[in-house]
C-alpha cells in the first residue's frame, strides 16, 4: 500500500521501437494478460493499444505503438503519425531494442525522433532469452550510446526476466496522481477492435508472401443470443471480413477447398471464446479492397 513517504503515482508510458522489437510481447507481460496481438511479421500492431498495469503504489498505462519505420505507403505514414502523437502526450517513453539483432538504421531513426521528447526515456533491451550474455552486454552498451536514457534495462518478456523490476522503474517515473482506470480494467480497446485483431493474428500465422501487409479485418456484425446447446448460456455470432488488396491474394486466404480460411476460423475462435466468455459462431469471408493502404477513404473505413 502507499504511505505518506510513497505517494500513489499514475500515468502513461509509451513503448516505441522498430517493427518486431518485442513491444507487444512486453506489453502483454507487464499487464499480465494478452491485450495486443503478437506475430513475427513486422508492423503487426497498427493502433496505439492501451494496457493497464495495477500496482499497490500506482497505475501504469502502457501505450503499445506501431513500429516506427520509413513508410512506403499512406498506411505507413499514418502509423508513424500515431506514434508521434502518442509520444507528445506520455509521462515516460520505453525505447525497445532487441538483443538478438545489431543496432541498425531503424533504431537510429527512432533515437533521432526522441531528441525532441521531454519525457524521460527508459531503454529496454528486449528478447534477452534469444541472445548470448555477450550479445546482451554489447547491446546494452550500444543502446546506451543511442539516447540519453534515465535507465537501461535488459528484459525477457517470454521468460519474465526483470519484468517486475522494469514495472517498478516505470511507476517511479510517473507523476503523483489518482488511478486513471478502475481496478478490473486491463485495456481500453473496444470489443470489435479486439475481435478483428484476434482474427488478423490467426490469419497472419496461416498466410505468407505479400498477404500479411495487405490484410485488414473488419467486424461487420455481432449478435448475441441464447445458446441452444447450453441452458442459460450465450452464443455470440461474429460475421467478419478479411480484406486483401489484390485478386491474386484471395485464393491464398481461402486455401484449397477453403482449408486456410477454415484453419484461421478455428484458431481465432479459441481466442474469441476466451475474450467473450461465450461459445462463438464465427463466419469469415474474404473480399478484395484494391490498394487500400494508399487510399484515404478506404483507410478511414478500415479504422486506420
Short mmCIF file of C-alpha atoms in Angstrom, two decimals:
data_model
loop_
_atom_site.label_atom_id
_atom_site.label_comp_id
_atom_site.label_asym_id
_atom_site.label_seq_id
_atom_site.Cartn_x
_atom_site.Cartn_y
_atom_site.Cartn_z
CA UNK A 1 0.00 0.00 0.00
CA UNK A 2 1.07 3.63 -0.44
CA UNK A 3 2.36 5.57 2.56
CA UNK A 4 2.88 9.31 3.08
CA UNK A 5 6.52 8.69 2.07
CA UNK A 6 5.46 6.94 -1.14
CA UNK A 7 2.58 8.76 -2.82
CA UNK A 8 0.36 6.99 -5.36
CA UNK A 9 1.58 7.52 -8.92
CA UNK A 10 -0.29 7.17 -12.20
CA UNK A 11 0.39 7.99 -15.83
CA UNK A 12 1.20 6.85 -19.34
CA UNK A 13 4.26 5.05 -20.73
CA UNK A 14 4.66 4.74 -24.50
CA UNK A 15 6.53 1.76 -25.97
CA UNK A 16 8.43 2.60 -29.15
CA UNK A 17 10.85 0.65 -31.30
CA UNK A 18 11.33 -0.52 -34.83
CA UNK A 19 8.90 -3.15 -36.15
CA UNK A 20 9.32 -6.53 -34.45
CA UNK A 21 11.26 -5.18 -31.43
CA UNK A 22 9.09 -7.10 -28.96
CA UNK A 23 6.89 -4.19 -27.82
CA UNK A 24 3.58 -6.07 -27.75
CA UNK A 25 5.04 -9.16 -26.06
CA UNK A 26 6.48 -6.86 -23.39
CA UNK A 27 3.15 -5.00 -23.02
CA UNK A 28 1.30 -8.31 -22.53
CA UNK A 29 3.92 -9.47 -19.98
CA UNK A 30 3.68 -6.23 -17.97
CA UNK A 31 -0.15 -6.27 -17.95
CA UNK A 32 -0.18 -9.99 -17.11
CA UNK A 33 -2.61 -10.88 -19.90
CA UNK A 34 -2.98 -10.53 -23.65
CA UNK A 35 -4.02 -7.02 -24.70
CA UNK A 36 -2.27 -6.90 -28.09
CA UNK A 37 -1.69 -9.42 -30.87
CA UNK A 38 1.76 -10.86 -31.44
CA UNK A 39 3.30 -12.11 -34.68
CA UNK A 40 6.81 -12.37 -36.10
CA UNK A 41 5.62 -10.25 -39.04
CA UNK A 42 6.75 -6.60 -38.95
CA UNK A 43 4.04 -3.95 -38.39
CA UNK A 44 1.66 -6.35 -36.67
CA UNK A 45 0.49 -3.54 -34.35
CA UNK A 46 -1.47 -0.90 -36.29
CA UNK A 47 -3.06 1.11 -33.47
CA UNK A 48 -1.94 2.56 -30.16
CA UNK A 49 -3.12 -0.19 -27.78
CA UNK A 50 -3.52 0.64 -24.10
CA UNK A 51 -2.78 -1.92 -21.40
CA UNK A 52 -3.30 -1.08 -17.72
CA UNK A 53 -0.88 -2.32 -15.03
CA UNK A 54 -2.29 -2.16 -11.48
CA UNK A 55 0.25 -1.94 -8.63
CA UNK A 56 -0.33 -1.23 -4.91
CA UNK A 57 1.63 2.02 -5.26
CA UNK A 58 0.48 3.15 -8.68
CA UNK A 59 -1.19 2.58 -12.02
CA UNK A 60 0.84 2.39 -15.21
CA UNK A 61 -1.00 2.79 -18.52
CA UNK A 62 1.10 1.29 -21.32
CA UNK A 63 0.59 2.54 -24.85
CA UNK A 64 1.96 -0.03 -27.31
CA UNK A 65 2.53 1.74 -30.63
CA UNK A 66 3.14 0.55 -34.21
CA UNK A 67 6.82 0.19 -35.10
CA UNK A 68 8.35 3.47 -36.26
CA UNK A 69 9.75 2.90 -39.74
CA UNK A 70 10.45 4.56 -43.07
CA UNK A 71 6.94 4.48 -44.58
CA UNK A 72 6.26 3.09 -48.06
CA UNK A 73 2.50 3.81 -48.08
CA UNK A 74 -0.14 6.15 -46.70
CA UNK A 75 -0.90 3.48 -44.07
CA UNK A 76 2.79 3.56 -43.07
CA UNK A 77 2.70 7.35 -42.73
CA UNK A 78 -0.46 7.17 -40.63
CA UNK A 79 1.11 4.53 -38.37
CA UNK A 80 4.11 6.81 -37.81
CA UNK A 81 1.74 9.69 -37.03
CA UNK A 82 0.06 7.54 -34.36
CA UNK A 83 3.45 7.07 -32.69
CA UNK A 84 4.43 10.75 -32.86
CA UNK A 85 1.04 11.89 -31.49
CA UNK A 86 1.38 9.41 -28.62
CA UNK A 87 4.95 10.48 -27.80
CA UNK A 88 3.86 14.06 -27.22
CA UNK A 89 1.31 13.04 -24.57
CA UNK A 90 3.05 10.50 -22.30
CA UNK A 91 4.94 10.69 -18.99
CA UNK A 92 7.70 8.23 -19.88
CA UNK A 93 9.00 6.62 -23.10
CA UNK A 94 10.13 2.98 -23.28
CA UNK A 95 12.52 2.52 -26.23
CA UNK A 96 12.67 -1.21 -27.11
CA UNK A 97 15.80 -2.54 -28.82
CA UNK A 98 16.03 -6.32 -29.44
CA UNK A 99 19.11 -8.07 -28.02
CA UNK A 100 19.34 -10.57 -30.89
CA UNK A 101 19.83 -8.04 -33.72
CA UNK A 102 22.54 -5.39 -34.06
CA UNK A 103 21.58 -1.74 -33.58
CA UNK A 104 20.63 -0.52 -37.05
CA UNK A 105 19.38 2.44 -39.06
CA UNK A 106 15.83 1.84 -37.76
CA UNK A 107 16.97 2.26 -34.14
CA UNK A 108 19.00 5.37 -35.01
CA UNK A 109 15.96 6.82 -36.85
CA UNK A 110 13.85 6.40 -33.67
CA UNK A 111 16.61 7.83 -31.47
CA UNK A 112 16.51 10.99 -33.62
CA UNK A 113 12.71 11.23 -33.18
CA UNK A 114 13.19 11.03 -29.39
CA UNK A 115 15.51 14.05 -29.21
CA UNK A 116 12.54 16.43 -29.06
CA UNK A 117 10.64 14.40 -26.45
CA UNK A 118 10.56 15.96 -22.98
CA UNK A 119 9.52 12.79 -21.10
CA UNK A 120 12.29 10.58 -19.58
CA UNK A 121 13.39 7.69 -21.81
CA UNK A 122 13.95 4.17 -20.46
CA UNK A 123 15.84 1.95 -22.90
CA UNK A 124 14.81 -1.71 -22.73
CA UNK A 125 16.96 -4.34 -24.40
CA UNK A 126 14.30 -6.96 -25.23
CA UNK A 127 14.47 -10.67 -26.17
CA UNK A 128 17.47 -11.41 -23.91
CA UNK A 129 16.37 -15.07 -23.99
CA UNK A 130 17.23 -15.13 -27.73
CA UNK A 131 20.80 -13.80 -27.29
CA UNK A 132 24.04 -14.80 -25.53
CA UNK A 133 25.25 -12.94 -22.42
CA UNK A 134 27.99 -11.37 -24.55
CA UNK A 135 25.43 -10.16 -27.12
CA UNK A 136 23.24 -8.69 -24.36
CA UNK A 137 26.22 -6.87 -22.78
CA UNK A 138 27.28 -5.44 -26.15
CA UNK A 139 23.69 -4.37 -26.92
CA UNK A 140 23.37 -2.58 -23.55
CA UNK A 141 26.46 -0.52 -24.41
CA UNK A 142 25.26 0.18 -27.98
CA UNK A 143 21.76 1.11 -26.76
CA UNK A 144 23.15 3.47 -24.10
CA UNK A 145 25.03 5.37 -26.80
CA UNK A 146 21.85 5.99 -28.85
CA UNK A 147 19.90 8.24 -26.46
CA UNK A 148 20.20 9.97 -23.13
CA UNK A 149 18.38 7.40 -21.02
CA UNK A 150 17.06 7.57 -17.46
CA UNK A 151 17.67 3.80 -17.22
CA UNK A 152 18.84 0.93 -19.45
CA UNK A 153 17.30 -2.46 -18.60
CA UNK A 154 17.71 -5.92 -20.19
CA UNK A 155 14.41 -7.87 -20.19
CA UNK A 156 13.00 -11.18 -21.41
CA UNK A 157 9.22 -10.84 -21.65
CA UNK A 158 8.96 -14.51 -22.67
CA UNK A 159 10.76 -15.74 -19.53
CA UNK A 160 9.58 -12.89 -17.30
CA UNK A 161 13.18 -11.86 -16.50
CA UNK A 162 13.36 -8.35 -14.98
CA UNK A 163 9.75 -7.54 -15.97
CA UNK A 164 8.82 -6.65 -12.38
CA UNK A 165 11.97 -4.53 -11.98
CA UNK A 166 11.01 -2.60 -15.14
CA UNK A 167 7.49 -2.06 -13.75
CA UNK A 168 8.94 -0.59 -10.54
CA UNK A 169 11.21 1.73 -12.52
CA UNK A 170 8.40 2.96 -14.78
CA UNK A 171 5.93 3.56 -11.92
CA UNK A 172 8.67 5.51 -10.10
CA UNK A 173 8.98 7.88 -13.08
CA UNK A 174 5.24 8.69 -13.19
CA UNK A 175 3.73 11.84 -11.66
CA UNK A 176 1.71 11.66 -8.45
CA UNK A 177 -1.99 11.21 -9.12
CA UNK A 178 -5.09 9.02 -8.62
CA UNK A 179 -5.84 5.85 -10.64
CA UNK A 180 -6.97 6.55 -14.22
CA UNK A 181 -8.86 3.27 -14.77
CA UNK A 182 -10.97 1.01 -12.50
CA UNK A 183 -9.13 -1.87 -10.77
CA UNK A 184 -10.64 -4.61 -13.00
CA UNK A 185 -9.87 -2.91 -16.34
CA UNK A 186 -6.74 -4.07 -18.21
CA UNK A 187 -7.34 -2.40 -21.61
CA UNK A 188 -9.46 0.33 -23.19
CA UNK A 189 -9.70 -1.45 -26.54
CA UNK A 190 -13.33 -1.82 -27.68
CA UNK A 191 -14.68 -5.33 -28.28
CA UNK A 192 -14.98 -5.04 -32.09
CA UNK A 193 -11.34 -3.95 -32.36
CA UNK A 194 -10.18 -6.83 -30.12
CA UNK A 195 -12.21 -9.33 -32.18
CA UNK A 196 -10.84 -8.09 -35.52
CA UNK A 197 -7.27 -8.14 -34.15
CA UNK A 198 -7.58 -11.73 -32.90
CA UNK A 199 -8.84 -12.81 -36.34
CA UNK A 200 -5.97 -10.92 -38.01
CA UNK A 201 -3.47 -12.58 -35.66
CA UNK A 202 -4.79 -16.04 -36.61
CA UNK A 203 -4.60 -15.11 -40.32
CA UNK A 204 -1.02 -13.82 -40.01
CA UNK A 205 0.05 -17.27 -38.80
CA UNK A 206 -1.57 -19.01 -41.77
CA UNK A 207 -0.61 -16.86 -44.77
CA UNK A 208 2.75 -15.91 -46.23
CA UNK A 209 4.32 -13.96 -49.10
CA UNK A 210 2.86 -10.47 -49.55
CA UNK A 211 -0.51 -11.14 -47.92
CA UNK A 212 0.25 -10.12 -44.26
CA UNK A 213 0.89 -6.44 -45.08
CA UNK A 214 -2.19 -6.33 -47.32
CA UNK A 215 -4.52 -7.87 -44.76
CA UNK A 216 -7.13 -5.97 -42.75
CA UNK A 217 -10.12 -7.31 -40.81
CA UNK A 218 -13.45 -5.68 -40.04
CA UNK A 219 -16.29 -6.98 -37.87
CA UNK A 220 -19.48 -6.49 -39.90
CA UNK A 221 -21.98 -7.90 -37.44
CA UNK A 222 -22.02 -9.18 -33.86
CA UNK A 223 -25.15 -10.84 -32.46
CA UNK A 224 -25.70 -12.31 -29.01
CA UNK A 225 -28.48 -14.83 -28.40
CA UNK A 226 -29.27 -17.73 -26.04
CA UNK A 227 -27.09 -20.77 -26.76
CA UNK A 228 -29.39 -23.63 -27.95
CA UNK A 229 -26.79 -26.18 -26.78
CA UNK A 230 -26.25 -24.78 -23.26
CA UNK A 231 -29.08 -23.71 -21.00
CA UNK A 232 -28.60 -20.20 -19.54
CA UNK A 233 -25.52 -19.58 -21.68
CA UNK A 234 -24.96 -17.16 -24.53
CA UNK A 235 -23.93 -17.77 -28.15
CA UNK A 236 -22.12 -14.95 -29.93
CA UNK A 237 -22.36 -14.85 -33.73
CA UNK A 238 -19.49 -12.93 -35.33
CA UNK A 239 -19.54 -12.05 -39.05
CA UNK A 240 -16.18 -10.64 -40.21
CA UNK A 241 -14.49 -9.71 -43.47
CA UNK A 242 -10.84 -10.33 -44.32
CA UNK A 243 -9.79 -7.61 -46.77
CA UNK A 244 -6.83 -8.13 -49.13
CA UNK A 245 -5.55 -5.75 -51.82
CA UNK A 246 -5.26 -7.89 -54.95
CA UNK A 247 -7.40 -10.62 -56.54
CA UNK A 248 -4.34 -12.94 -56.57
CA UNK A 249 -4.25 -12.81 -52.74
CA UNK A 250 -7.82 -14.05 -52.27
CA UNK A 251 -7.09 -17.73 -53.10
CA UNK A 252 -4.13 -17.64 -50.66
CA UNK A 253 -6.50 -16.66 -47.85
CA UNK A 254 -9.16 -19.17 -48.86
CA UNK A 255 -6.84 -22.14 -49.49
CA UNK A 256 -7.68 -25.29 -51.42
CA UNK A 257 -11.31 -26.19 -50.69
CA UNK A 258 -11.42 -23.40 -48.10
CA UNK A 259 -8.75 -25.10 -45.96
CA UNK A 260 -6.86 -21.91 -44.99
CA UNK A 261 -9.89 -19.84 -44.02
CA UNK A 262 -11.24 -22.80 -42.01
CA UNK A 263 -7.90 -23.03 -40.13
CA UNK A 264 -7.96 -19.25 -39.49
CA UNK A 265 -11.51 -19.57 -38.11
CA UNK A 266 -10.62 -22.49 -35.83
CA UNK A 267 -7.61 -20.68 -34.37
CA UNK A 268 -9.40 -17.34 -33.97
CA UNK A 269 -12.48 -18.91 -32.37
CA UNK A 270 -10.48 -20.17 -29.36
CA UNK A 271 -9.21 -16.64 -28.63
CA UNK A 272 -12.66 -15.10 -29.20
CA UNK A 273 -14.37 -17.53 -26.81
CA UNK A 274 -11.82 -16.64 -24.13
CA UNK A 275 -12.32 -12.90 -24.79
CA UNK A 276 -16.13 -13.02 -24.89
CA UNK A 277 -16.68 -15.71 -22.25
CA UNK A 278 -19.20 -17.50 -24.50
CA UNK A 279 -19.43 -20.02 -27.32
CA UNK A 280 -18.72 -18.31 -30.67
CA UNK A 281 -20.04 -18.98 -34.15
CA UNK A 282 -17.54 -17.30 -36.50
CA UNK A 283 -18.43 -16.56 -40.10
CA UNK A 284 -15.47 -15.34 -42.21
CA UNK A 285 -15.48 -14.05 -45.80
CA UNK A 286 -12.64 -12.73 -47.98
CA UNK A 287 -13.05 -9.57 -50.03
CA UNK A 288 -10.69 -7.62 -52.31
CA UNK A 289 -10.33 -3.94 -51.38
CA UNK A 290 -7.97 -2.66 -54.07
CA UNK A 291 -4.76 -0.93 -52.88
CA UNK A 292 -6.37 0.13 -49.59
CA UNK A 293 -3.02 1.01 -47.97
CA UNK A 294 -2.76 4.15 -50.14
CA UNK A 295 -6.43 5.18 -50.30
CA UNK A 296 -7.54 7.68 -47.58
CA UNK A 297 -11.24 6.73 -47.81
CA UNK A 298 -10.53 3.00 -47.59
CA UNK A 299 -8.10 3.54 -44.67
CA UNK A 300 -10.80 5.51 -42.85
CA UNK A 301 -13.34 2.75 -43.49
CA UNK A 302 -10.94 0.17 -42.06
CA UNK A 303 -10.33 2.31 -38.97
CA UNK A 304 -6.77 3.49 -39.71
#
